[in-house]
Amino acid sequence: MKAKYFALVFLSVCILNSCKKEEDEILVFEGIWSGQYAGNIDSGSWSIQIDANKTAIGTFTSIQSSNSYQIIGVISENGILNATIGTSEVVGDFNGNFVNDIGSGLWTNNNEEDSGNWTGLKL
């Protein structure tokens, strides 16, 4: 009887810990991230907020033109960001990878025919 009880307790603990791990992975990316981007023509800053639903929303602001675009996308459990940049229409992509408290990736702006790299940190 004791063996069955301990087996049940052990199994319950394992299941609870596996569920907690999935939640913790998502929560690692939750928060405000900010950084810089640079391309062939344009450079500037970006900032995004990642929520518990894996949604990323923020801004992409040019130093040269002072244009500001919205970033909208999602982040996976593995820290891969797939997002678009634009105003009322999509004008480019903002994709990358988040590891620990560091993010980096590639961006494109089809309206200005420019692209480059971005990097940032979790605030």
JSON list of N, CA, C and O in Angstrom, two decimals, residues 33-91:
[
{"chain": "A", "resi": 33, "resn": "TRP", "atom": "N", "xyz": [11.60, 44.85, -23.64]},
{"chain": "A", "resi": 33, "resn": "TRP", "atom": "CA", "xyz": [12.89, 44.68, -24.30]},
{"chain": "A", "resi": 33, "resn": "TRP", "atom": "C", "xyz": [13.16, 45.93, -25.12]},
{"chain": "A", "resi": 33, "resn": "TRP", "atom": "O", "xyz": [12.24, 46.51, -25.69]},
{"chain": "A", "resi": 34, "resn": "SER", "atom": "N", "xyz": [14.42, 46.32, -25.24]},
{"chain": "A", "resi": 34, "resn": "SER", "atom": "CA", "xyz": [14.75, 47.54, -25.97]},
{"chain": "A", "resi": 34, "resn": "SER", "atom": "C", "xyz": [16.15, 47.41, -26.56]},
{"chain": "A", "resi": 34, "resn": "SER", "atom": "O", "xyz": [17.01, 46.73, -26.01]},
{"chain": "A", "resi": 35, "resn": "GLY", "atom": "N", "xyz": [16.36, 48.11, -27.69]},
{"chain": "A", "resi": 35, "resn": "GLY", "atom": "CA", "xyz": [17.68, 48.05, -28.29]},
{"chain": "A", "resi": 35, "resn": "GLY", "atom": "C", "xyz": [17.82, 48.97, -29.48]},
{"chain": "A", "resi": 35, "resn": "GLY", "atom": "O", "xyz": [17.03, 49.90, -29.69]},
{"chain": "A", "resi": 36, "resn": "GLN", "atom": "N", "xyz": [18.83, 48.69, -30.28]},
{"chain": "A", "resi": 36, "resn": "GLN", "atom": "CA", "xyz": [19.18, 49.49, -31.44]},
{"chain": "A", "resi": 36, "resn": "GLN", "atom": "C", "xyz": [19.14, 48.63, -32.70]},
{"chain": "A", "resi": 36, "resn": "GLN", "atom": "O", "xyz": [19.29, 47.42, -32.63]},
{"chain": "A", "resi": 37, "resn": "TYR", "atom": "N", "xyz": [18.96, 49.30, -33.84]},
{"chain": "A", "resi": 37, "resn": "TYR", "atom": "CA", "xyz": [19.06, 48.61, -35.12]},
{"chain": "A", "resi": 37, "resn": "TYR", "atom": "C", "xyz": [19.88, 49.45, -36.07]},
{"chain": "A", "resi": 37, "resn": "TYR", "atom": "O", "xyz": [20.00, 50.67, -35.90]},
{"chain": "A", "resi": 38, "resn": "ALA", "atom": "N", "xyz": [20.47, 48.81, -37.06]},
{"chain": "A", "resi": 38, "resn": "ALA", "atom": "CA", "xyz": [21.26, 49.51, -38.07]},
{"chain": "A", "resi": 38, "resn": "ALA", "atom": "C", "xyz": [21.14, 48.77, -39.39]},
{"chain": "A", "resi": 38, "resn": "ALA", "atom": "O", "xyz": [21.07, 47.54, -39.43]},
{"chain": "A", "resi": 39, "resn": "GLY", "atom": "N", "xyz": [21.09, 49.55, -40.46]},
{"chain": "A", "resi": 39, "resn": "GLY", "atom": "CA", "xyz": [21.01, 48.98, -41.80]},
{"chain": "A", "resi": 39, "resn": "GLY", "atom": "C", "xyz": [21.91, 49.74, -42.74]},
{"chain": "A", "resi": 39, "resn": "GLY", "atom": "O", "xyz": [22.78, 50.51, -42.31]},
{"chain": "A", "resi": 40, "resn": "ASN", "atom": "N", "xyz": [21.70, 49.56, -44.04]},
{"chain": "A", "resi": 40, "resn": "ASN", "atom": "CA", "xyz": [22.51, 50.24, -45.04]},
{"chain": "A", "resi": 40, "resn": "ASN", "atom": "C", "xyz": [22.20, 51.74, -45.11]},
{"chain": "A", "resi": 40, "resn": "ASN", "atom": "O", "xyz": [23.09, 52.55, -45.37]},
{"chain": "A", "resi": 41, "resn": "ILE", "atom": "N", "xyz": [20.93, 52.11, -44.88]},
{"chain": "A", "resi": 41, "resn": "ILE", "atom": "CA", "xyz": [20.49, 53.50, -44.98]},
{"chain": "A", "resi": 41, "resn": "ILE", "atom": "C", "xyz": [20.08, 54.05, -43.62]},
{"chain": "A", "resi": 41, "resn": "ILE", "atom": "O", "xyz": [20.42, 55.16, -43.25]},
{"chain": "A", "resi": 42, "resn": "ASP", "atom": "N", "xyz": [19.34, 53.27, -42.87]},
{"chain": "A", "resi": 42, "resn": "ASP", "atom": "CA", "xyz": [18.67, 53.74, -41.66]},
{"chain": "A", "resi": 42, "resn": "ASP", "atom": "C", "xyz": [19.22, 53.08, -40.41]},
{"chain": "A", "resi": 42, "resn": "ASP", "atom": "O", "xyz": [19.76, 51.98, -40.45]},
{"chain": "A", "resi": 43, "resn": "SER", "atom": "N", "xyz": [19.06, 53.77, -39.30]},
{"chain": "A", "resi": 43, "resn": "SER", "atom": "CA", "xyz": [19.37, 53.21, -37.99]},
{"chain": "A", "resi": 43, "resn": "SER", "atom": "C", "xyz": [18.43, 53.84, -36.98]},
{"chain": "A", "resi": 43, "resn": "SER", "atom": "O", "xyz": [17.78, 54.85, -37.28]},
{"chain": "A", "resi": 44, "resn": "GLY", "atom": "N", "xyz": [18.32, 53.24, -35.82]},
{"chain": "A", "resi": 44, "resn": "GLY", "atom": "CA", "xyz": [17.43, 53.79, -34.81]},
{"chain": "A", "resi": 44, "resn": "GLY", "atom": "C", "xyz": [17.28, 52.88, -33.62]},
{"chain": "A", "resi": 44, "resn": "GLY", "atom": "O", "xyz": [18.17, 52.07, -33.32]},
{"chain": "A", "resi": 45, "resn": "SER", "atom": "N", "xyz": [16.14, 53.02, -32.97]},
{"chain": "A", "resi": 45, "resn": "SER", "atom": "CA", "xyz": [15.89, 52.25, -31.75]},
{"chain": "A", "resi": 45, "resn": "SER", "atom": "C", "xyz": [14.59, 51.47, -31.88]},
{"chain": "A", "resi": 45, "resn": "SER", "atom": "O", "xyz": [13.73, 51.80, -32.71]},
{"chain": "A", "resi": 46, "resn": "TRP", "atom": "N", "xyz": [14.45, 50.47, -31.05]},
{"chain": "A", "resi": 46, "resn": "TRP", "atom": "CA", "xyz": [13.23, 49.68, -31.01]},
{"chain": "A", "resi": 46, "resn": "TRP", "atom": "C", "xyz": [12.94, 49.32, -29.55]},
{"chain": "A", "resi": 46, "resn": "TRP", "atom": "O", "xyz": [13.84, 49.30, -28.71]},
{"chain": "A", "resi": 47, "resn": "SER", "atom": "N", "xyz": [11.67, 49.06, -29.28]},
{"chain": "A", "resi": 47, "resn": "SER", "atom": "CA", "xyz": [11.25, 48.64, -27.95]},
{"chain": "A", "resi": 47, "resn": "SER", "atom": "C", "xyz": [10.00, 47.78, -28.10]},
{"chain": "A", "resi": 47, "resn": "SER", "atom": "O", "xyz": [9.11, 48.13, -28.89]},
{"chain": "A", "resi": 48, "resn": "ILE", "atom": "N", "xyz": [9.95, 46.67, -27.39]},
{"chain": "A", "resi": 48, "resn": "ILE", "atom": "CA", "xyz": [8.76, 45.82, -27.43]},
{"chain": "A", "resi": 48, "resn": "ILE", "atom": "C", "xyz": [8.39, 45.35, -26.03]},
{"chain": "A", "resi": 48, "resn": "ILE", "atom": "O", "xyz": [9.24, 45.25, -25.15]},
{"chain": "A", "resi": 49, "resn": "GLN", "atom": "N", "xyz": [7.11, 45.09, -25.87]},
{"chain": "A", "resi": 49, "resn": "GLN", "atom": "CA", "xyz": [6.58, 44.50, -24.64]},
{"chain": "A", "resi": 49, "resn": "GLN", "atom": "C", "xyz": [6.11, 43.10, -25.00]},
{"chain": "A", "resi": 49, "resn": "GLN", "atom": "O", "xyz": [5.30, 42.94, -25.93]},
{"chain": "A", "resi": 50, "resn": "ILE", "atom": "N", "xyz": [6.59, 42.08, -24.29]},
{"chain": "A", "resi": 50, "resn": "ILE", "atom": "CA", "xyz": [6.14, 40.71, -24.50]},
{"chain": "A", "resi": 50, "resn": "ILE", "atom": "C", "xyz": [5.27, 40.34, -23.32]},
{"chain": "A", "resi": 50, "resn": "ILE", "atom": "O", "xyz": [5.68, 40.49, -22.16]},
{"chain": "A", "resi": 51, "resn": "ASP", "atom": "N", "xyz": [4.05, 39.87, -23.61]},
{"chain": "A", "resi": 51, "resn": "ASP", "atom": "CA", "xyz": [3.14, 39.51, -22.52]},
{"chain": "A", "resi": 51, "resn": "ASP", "atom": "C", "xyz": [3.08, 38.00, -22.31]},
{"chain": "A", "resi": 51, "resn": "ASP", "atom": "O", "xyz": [3.72, 37.23, -23.04]},
{"chain": "A", "resi": 52, "resn": "ALA", "atom": "N", "xyz": [2.30, 37.57, -21.34]},
{"chain": "A", "resi": 52, "resn": "ALA", "atom": "CA", "xyz": [2.19, 36.16, -20.98]},
{"chain": "A", "resi": 52, "resn": "ALA", "atom": "C", "xyz": [1.55, 35.32, -22.08]},
{"chain": "A", "resi": 52, "resn": "ALA", "atom": "O", "xyz": [1.69, 34.10, -22.10]},
{"chain": "A", "resi": 53, "resn": "ASN", "atom": "N", "xyz": [0.86, 35.96, -23.02]},
{"chain": "A", "resi": 53, "resn": "ASN", "atom": "CA", "xyz": [0.23, 35.26, -24.15]},
{"chain": "A", "resi": 53, "resn": "ASN", "atom": "C", "xyz": [1.17, 35.09, -25.33]},
{"chain": "A", "resi": 53, "resn": "ASN", "atom": "O", "xyz": [0.74, 34.72, -26.42]},
{"chain": "A", "resi": 54, "resn": "LYS", "atom": "N", "xyz": [2.46, 35.44, -25.14]},
{"chain": "A", "resi": 54, "resn": "LYS", "atom": "CA", "xyz": [3.49, 35.35, -26.18]},
{"chain": "A", "resi": 54, "resn": "LYS", "atom": "C", "xyz": [3.33, 36.40, -27.26]},
{"chain": "A", "resi": 54, "resn": "LYS", "atom": "O", "xyz": [3.87, 36.26, -28.35]},
{"chain": "A", "resi": 55, "resn": "THR", "atom": "N", "xyz": [2.58, 37.48, -26.99]},
{"chain": "A", "resi": 55, "resn": "THR", "atom": "CA", "xyz": [2.40, 38.56, -27.95]},
{"chain": "A", "resi": 55, "resn": "THR", "atom": "C", "xyz": [3.47, 39.62, -27.75]},
{"chain": "A", "resi": 55, "resn": "THR", "atom": "O", "xyz": [3.77, 39.99, -26.61]},
{"chain": "A", "resi": 56, "resn": "ALA", "atom": "N", "xyz": [4.03, 40.10, -28.85]},
{"chain": "A", "resi": 56, "resn": "ALA", "atom": "CA", "xyz": [5.05, 41.16, -28.81]},
{"chain": "A", "resi": 56, "resn": "ALA", "atom": "C", "xyz": [4.50, 42.38, -29.53]},
{"chain": "A", "resi": 56, "resn": "ALA", "atom": "O", "xyz": [4.11, 42.30, -30.71]},
{"chain": "A", "resi": 57, "resn": "ILE", "atom": "N", "xyz": [4.45, 43.52, -28.84]},
{"chain": "A", "resi": 57, "resn": "ILE", "atom": "CA", "xyz": [3.97, 44.77, -29.43]},
{"chain": "A", "resi": 57, "resn": "ILE", "atom": "C", "xyz": [4.94, 45.87, -29.02]},
{"chain": "A", "resi": 57, "resn": "ILE", "atom": "O", "xyz": [5.34, 45.96, -27.87]},
{"chain": "A", "resi": 58, "resn": "GLY", "atom": "N", "xyz": [5.31, 46.71, -30.00]},
{"chain": "A", "resi": 58, "resn": "GLY", "atom": "CA", "xyz": [6.24, 47.79, -29.68]},
{"chain": "A", "resi": 58, "resn": "GLY", "atom": "C", "xyz": [6.40, 48.78, -30.80]},
{"chain": "A", "resi": 58, "resn": "GLY", "atom": "O", "xyz": [5.55, 48.89, -31.68]},
{"chain": "A", "resi": 59, "resn": "THR", "atom": "N", "xyz": [7.54, 49.50, -30.77]},
{"chain": "A", "resi": 59, "resn": "THR", "atom": "CA", "xyz": [7.82, 50.53, -31.77]},
{"chain": "A", "resi": 59, "resn": "THR", "atom": "C", "xyz": [9.22, 50.36, -32.35]},
{"chain": "A", "resi": 59, "resn": "THR", "atom": "O", "xyz": [10.12, 49.81, -31.71]},
{"chain": "A", "resi": 60, "resn": "PHE", "atom": "N", "xyz": [9.36, 50.86, -33.55]},
{"chain": "A", "resi": 60, "resn": "PHE", "atom": "CA", "xyz": [10.58, 50.81, -34.34]},
{"chain": "A", "resi": 60, "resn": "PHE", "atom": "C", "xyz": [10.76, 52.23, -34.86]},
{"chain": "A", "resi": 60, "resn": "PHE", "atom": "O", "xyz": [9.97, 52.69, -35.70]},
{"chain": "A", "resi": 61, "resn": "THR", "atom": "N", "xyz": [11.74, 52.97, -34.33]},
{"chain": "A", "resi": 61, "resn": "THR", "atom": "CA", "xyz": [11.83, 54.40, -34.63]},
{"chain": "A", "resi": 61, "resn": "THR", "atom": "C", "xyz": [13.16, 54.74, -35.30]},
{"chain": "A", "resi": 61, "resn": "THR", "atom": "O", "xyz": [14.23, 54.45, -34.78]},
{"chain": "A", "resi": 62, "resn": "SER", "atom": "N", "xyz": [13.05, 55.42, -36.45]},
{"chain": "A", "resi": 62, "resn": "SER", "atom": "CA", "xyz": [14.21, 55.81, -37.25]},
{"chain": "A", "resi": 62, "resn": "SER", "atom": "C", "xyz": [14.85, 57.09, -36.72]},
{"chain": "A", "resi": 62, "resn": "SER", "atom": "O", "xyz": [14.16, 58.05, -36.40]},
{"chain": "A", "resi": 63, "resn": "ILE", "atom": "N", "xyz": [16.18, 57.11, -36.66]},
{"chain": "A", "resi": 63, "resn": "ILE", "atom": "CA", "xyz": [16.90, 58.33, -36.31]},
{"chain": "A", "resi": 63, "resn": "ILE", "atom": "C", "xyz": [16.91, 59.28, -37.51]},
{"chain": "A", "resi": 63, "resn": "ILE", "atom": "O", "xyz": [16.68, 60.48, -37.36]},
{"chain": "A", "resi": 64, "resn": "GLN", "atom": "N", "xyz": [17.12, 58.76, -38.71]},
{"chain": "A", "resi": 64, "resn": "GLN", "atom": "CA", "xyz": [17.26, 59.58, -39.90]},
{"chain": "A", "resi": 64, "resn": "GLN", "atom": "C", "xyz": [15.96, 60.28, -40.29]},
{"chain": "A", "resi": 64, "resn": "GLN", "atom": "O", "xyz": [15.94, 61.47, -40.56]},
{"chain": "A", "resi": 65, "resn": "SER", "atom": "N", "xyz": [14.86, 59.53, -40.33]},
{"chain": "A", "resi": 65, "resn": "SER", "atom": "CA", "xyz": [13.60, 60.11, -40.82]},
{"chain": "A", "resi": 65, "resn": "SER", "atom": "C", "xyz": [12.62, 60.45, -39.71]},
{"chain": "A", "resi": 65, "resn": "SER", "atom": "O", "xyz": [11.60, 61.08, -39.98]},
{"chain": "A", "resi": 66, "resn": "SER", "atom": "N", "xyz": [12.90, 60.05, -38.50]},
{"chain": "A", "resi": 66, "resn": "SER", "atom": "CA", "xyz": [11.98, 60.21, -37.35]},
{"chain": "A", "resi": 66, "resn": "SER", "atom": "C", "xyz": [10.67, 59.45, -37.54]},
{"chain": "A", "resi": 66, "resn": "SER", "atom": "O", "xyz": [9.73, 59.65, -36.78]},
{"chain": "A", "resi": 67, "resn": "ASN", "atom": "N", "xyz": [10.59, 58.59, -38.57]},
{"chain": "A", "resi": 67, "resn": "ASN", "atom": "CA", "xyz": [9.40, 57.75, -38.75]},
{"chain": "A", "resi": 67, "resn": "ASN", "atom": "C", "xyz": [9.36, 56.72, -37.64]},
{"chain": "A", "resi": 67, "resn": "ASN", "atom": "O", "xyz": [10.39, 56.18, -37.23]},
{"chain": "A", "resi": 68, "resn": "SER", "atom": "N", "xyz": [8.16, 56.44, -37.19]},
{"chain": "A", "resi": 68, "resn": "SER", "atom": "CA", "xyz": [7.97, 55.42, -36.16]},
{"chain": "A", "resi": 68, "resn": "SER", "atom": "C", "xyz": [6.98, 54.40, -36.68]},
{"chain": "A", "resi": 68, "resn": "SER", "atom": "O", "xyz": [5.92, 54.76, -37.20]},
{"chain": "A", "resi": 69, "resn": "TYR", "atom": "N", "xyz": [7.33, 53.14, -36.57]},
{"chain": "A", "resi": 69, "resn": "TYR", "atom": "CA", "xyz": [6.50, 52.04, -37.03]},
{"chain": "A", "resi": 69, "resn": "TYR", "atom": "C", "xyz": [6.11, 51.17, -35.84]},
{"chain": "A", "resi": 69, "resn": "TYR", "atom": "O", "xyz": [6.84, 51.10, -34.85]},
{"chain": "A", "resi": 70, "resn": "GLN", "atom": "N", "xyz": [5.00, 50.47, -35.98]},
{"chain": "A", "resi": 70, "resn": "GLN", "atom": "CA", "xyz": [4.59, 49.55, -34.92]},
{"chain": "A", "resi": 70, "resn": "GLN", "atom": "C", "xyz": [5.16, 48.16, -35.20]},
{"chain": "A", "resi": 70, "resn": "GLN", "atom": "O", "xyz": [5.20, 47.71, -36.35]},
{"chain": "A", "resi": 71, "resn": "ILE", "atom": "N", "xyz": [5.62, 47.49, -34.15]},
{"chain": "A", "resi": 71, "resn": "ILE", "atom": "CA", "xyz": [6.07, 46.10, -34.24]},
{"chain": "A", "resi": 71, "resn": "ILE", "atom": "C", "xyz": [4.96, 45.25, -33.62]},
{"chain": "A", "resi": 71, "resn": "ILE", "atom": "O", "xyz": [4.51, 45.52, -32.52]},
{"chain": "A", "resi": 72, "resn": "ILE", "atom": "N", "xyz": [4.51, 44.23, -34.37]},
{"chain": "A", "resi": 72, "resn": "ILE", "atom": "CA", "xyz": [3.49, 43.31, -33.86]},
{"chain": "A", "resi": 72, "resn": "ILE", "atom": "C", "xyz": [3.93, 41.90, -34.22]},
{"chain": "A", "resi": 72, "resn": "ILE", "atom": "O", "xyz": [4.24, 41.62, -35.39]},
{"chain": "A", "resi": 73, "resn": "GLY", "atom": "N", "xyz": [3.94, 41.00, -33.24]},
{"chain": "A", "resi": 73, "resn": "GLY", "atom": "CA", "xyz": [4.32, 39.63, -33.53]},
{"chain": "A", "resi": 73, "resn": "GLY", "atom": "C", "xyz": [4.11, 38.71, -32.35]},
{"chain": "A", "resi": 73, "resn": "GLY", "atom": "O", "xyz": [3.41, 39.05, -31.38]},
{"chain": "A", "resi": 74, "resn": "VAL", "atom": "N", "xyz": [4.73, 37.54, -32.45]},
{"chain": "A", "resi": 74, "resn": "VAL", "atom": "CA", "xyz": [4.63, 36.53, -31.40]},
{"chain": "A", "resi": 74, "resn": "VAL", "atom": "C", "xyz": [6.02, 35.96, -31.15]},
{"chain": "A", "resi": 74, "resn": "VAL", "atom": "O", "xyz": [6.89, 35.97, -32.01]},
{"chain": "A", "resi": 75, "resn": "ILE", "atom": "N", "xyz": [6.19, 35.44, -29.91]},
{"chain": "A", "resi": 75, "resn": "ILE", "atom": "CA", "xyz": [7.45, 34.79, -29.55]},
{"chain": "A", "resi": 75, "resn": "ILE", "atom": "C", "xyz": [7.14, 33.34, -29.18]},
{"chain": "A", "resi": 75, "resn": "ILE", "atom": "O", "xyz": [6.12, 33.06, -28.54]},
{"chain": "A", "resi": 76, "resn": "SER", "atom": "N", "xyz": [7.98, 32.44, -29.61]},
{"chain": "A", "resi": 76, "resn": "SER", "atom": "CA", "xyz": [7.78, 31.02, -29.32]},
{"chain": "A", "resi": 76, "resn": "SER", "atom": "C", "xyz": [8.34, 30.68, -27.94]},
{"chain": "A", "resi": 76, "resn": "SER", "atom": "O", "xyz": [9.04, 31.49, -27.32]},
{"chain": "A", "resi": 77, "resn": "GLU", "atom": "N", "xyz": [8.07, 29.47, -27.49]},
{"chain": "A", "resi": 77, "resn": "GLU", "atom": "CA", "xyz": [8.61, 28.99, -26.22]},
{"chain": "A", "resi": 77, "resn": "GLU", "atom": "C", "xyz": [10.13, 28.94, -26.24]},
{"chain": "A", "resi": 77, "resn": "GLU", "atom": "O", "xyz": [10.78, 28.99, -25.22]},
{"chain": "A", "resi": 78, "resn": "ASN", "atom": "N", "xyz": [10.71, 28.83, -27.45]},
{"chain": "A", "resi": 78, "resn": "ASN", "atom": "CA", "xyz": [12.16, 28.75, -27.61]},
{"chain": "A", "resi": 78, "resn": "ASN", "atom": "C", "xyz": [12.81, 30.12, -27.76]},
{"chain": "A", "resi": 78, "resn": "ASN", "atom": "O", "xyz": [14.01, 30.21, -27.98]},
{"chain": "A", "resi": 79, "resn": "GLY", "atom": "N", "xyz": [12.01, 31.20, -27.72]},
{"chain": "A", "resi": 79, "resn": "GLY", "atom": "CA", "xyz": [12.56, 32.54, -27.83]},
{"chain": "A", "resi": 79, "resn": "GLY", "atom": "C", "xyz": [12.69, 33.07, -29.24]},
{"chain": "A", "resi": 79, "resn": "GLY", "atom": "O", "xyz": [13.38, 34.06, -29.47]},
{"chain": "A", "resi": 80, "resn": "ILE", "atom": "N", "xyz": [12.01, 32.46, -30.20]},
{"chain": "A", "resi": 80, "resn": "ILE", "atom": "CA", "xyz": [12.07, 32.93, -31.58]},
{"chain": "A", "resi": 80, "resn": "ILE", "atom": "C", "xyz": [10.95, 33.92, -31.81]},
{"chain": "A", "resi": 80, "resn": "ILE", "atom": "O", "xyz": [9.78, 33.61, -31.61]},
{"chain": "A", "resi": 81, "resn": "LEU", "atom": "N", "xyz": [11.32, 35.14, -32.24]},
{"chain": "A", "resi": 81, "resn": "LEU", "atom": "CA", "xyz": [10.37, 36.20, -32.51]},
{"chain": "A", "resi": 81, "resn": "LEU", "atom": "C", "xyz": [10.07, 36.28, -33.99]},
{"chain": "A", "resi": 81, "resn": "LEU", "atom": "O", "xyz": [10.99, 36.33, -34.81]},
{"chain": "A", "resi": 82, "resn": "ASN", "atom": "N", "xyz": [8.80, 36.28, -34.35]},
{"chain": "A", "resi": 82, "resn": "ASN", "atom": "CA", "xyz": [8.34, 36.52, -35.71]},
{"chain": "A", "resi": 82, "resn": "ASN", "atom": "C", "xyz": [7.38, 37.70, -35.65]},
{"chain": "A", "resi": 82, "resn": "ASN", "atom": "O", "xyz": [6.30, 37.59, -35.08]},
{"chain": "A", "resi": 83, "resn": "ALA", "atom": "N", "xyz": [7.79, 38.83, -36.23]},
{"chain": "A", "resi": 83, "resn": "ALA", "atom": "CA", "xyz": [6.98, 40.04, -36.15]},
{"chain": "A", "resi": 83, "resn": "ALA", "atom": "C", "xyz": [7.06, 40.83, -37.45]},
{"chain": "A", "resi": 83, "resn": "ALA", "atom": "O", "xyz": [7.94, 40.61, -38.28]},
{"chain": "A", "resi": 84, "resn": "THR", "atom": "N", "xyz": [6.12, 41.75, -37.59]},
{"chain": "A", "resi": 84, "resn": "THR", "atom": "CA", "xyz": [6.12, 42.66, -38.72]},
{"chain": "A", "resi": 84, "resn": "THR", "atom": "C", "xyz": [6.26, 44.08, -38.19]},
{"chain": "A", "resi": 84, "resn": "THR", "atom": "O", "xyz": [5.94, 44.37, -37.04]},
{"chain": "A", "resi": 85, "resn": "ILE", "atom": "N", "xyz": [6.75, 44.97, -39.07]},
{"chain": "A", "resi": 85, "resn": "ILE", "atom": "CA", "xyz": [6.78, 46.39, -38.74]},
{"chain": "A", "resi": 85, "resn": "ILE", "atom": "C", "xyz": [5.93, 47.12, -39.76]},
{"chain": "A", "resi": 85, "resn": "ILE", "atom": "O", "xyz": [5.86, 46.73, -40.92]},
{"chain": "A", "resi": 86, "resn": "GLY", "atom": "N", "xyz": [5.25, 48.16, -39.32]},
{"chain": "A", "resi": 86, "resn": "GLY", "atom": "CA", "xyz": [4.41, 48.92, -40.23]},
{"chain": "A", "resi": 86, "resn": "GLY", "atom": "C", "xyz": [3.59, 49.96, -39.52]},
{"chain": "A", "resi": 86, "resn": "GLY", "atom": "O", "xyz": [3.69, 50.16, -38.32]},
{"chain": "A", "resi": 87, "resn": "THR", "atom": "N", "xyz": [2.77, 50.63, -40.32]},
{"chain": "A", "resi": 87, "resn": "THR", "atom": "CA", "xyz": [1.81, 51.59, -39.79]},
{"chain": "A", "resi": 87, "resn": "THR", "atom": "C", "xyz": [0.44, 50.95, -40.00]},
{"chain": "A", "resi": 87, "resn": "THR", "atom": "O", "xyz": [0.12, 49.98, -39.36]},
{"chain": "A", "resi": 88, "resn": "SER", "atom": "N", "xyz": [-0.33, 51.46, -40.96]},
{"chain": "A", "resi": 88, "resn": "SER", "atom": "CA", "xyz": [-1.61, 50.81, -41.26]},
{"chain": "A", "resi": 88, "resn": "SER", "atom": "C", "xyz": [-1.42, 49.61, -42.19]},
{"chain": "A", "resi": 88, "resn": "SER", "atom": "O", "xyz": [-2.31, 48.81, -42.37]},
{"chain": "A", "resi": 89, "resn": "GLU", "atom": "N", "xyz": [-0.24, 49.50, -42.78]},
{"chain": "A", "resi": 89, "resn": "GLU", "atom": "CA", "xyz": [0.09, 48.36, -43.64]},
{"chain": "A", "resi": 89, "resn": "GLU", "atom": "C", "xyz": [1.45, 47.82, -43.25]},
{"chain": "A", "resi": 89, "resn": "GLU", "atom": "O", "xyz": [2.28, 48.52, -42.68]},
{"chain": "A", "resi": 90, "resn": "VAL", "atom": "N", "xyz": [1.67, 46.56, -43.51]},
{"chain": "A", "resi": 90, "resn": "VAL", "atom": "CA", "xyz": [2.96, 45.93, -43.20]},
{"chain": "A", "resi": 90, "resn": "VAL", "atom": "C", "xyz": [4.00, 46.46, -44.17]},
{"chain": "A", "resi": 90, "resn": "VAL", "atom": "O", "xyz": [3.81, 46.44, -45.38]},
{"chain": "A", "resi": 91, "resn": "VAL", "atom": "N", "xyz": [5.11, 46.95, -43.64]},
{"chain": "A", "resi": 91, "resn": "VAL", "atom": "CA", "xyz": [6.18, 47.45, -44.49]},
{"chain": "A", "resi": 91, "resn": "VAL", "atom": "C", "xyz": [7.47, 46.64, -44.36]},
{"chain": "A", "resi": 91, "resn": "VAL", "atom": "O", "xyz": [8.40, 46.85, -45.10]}
]
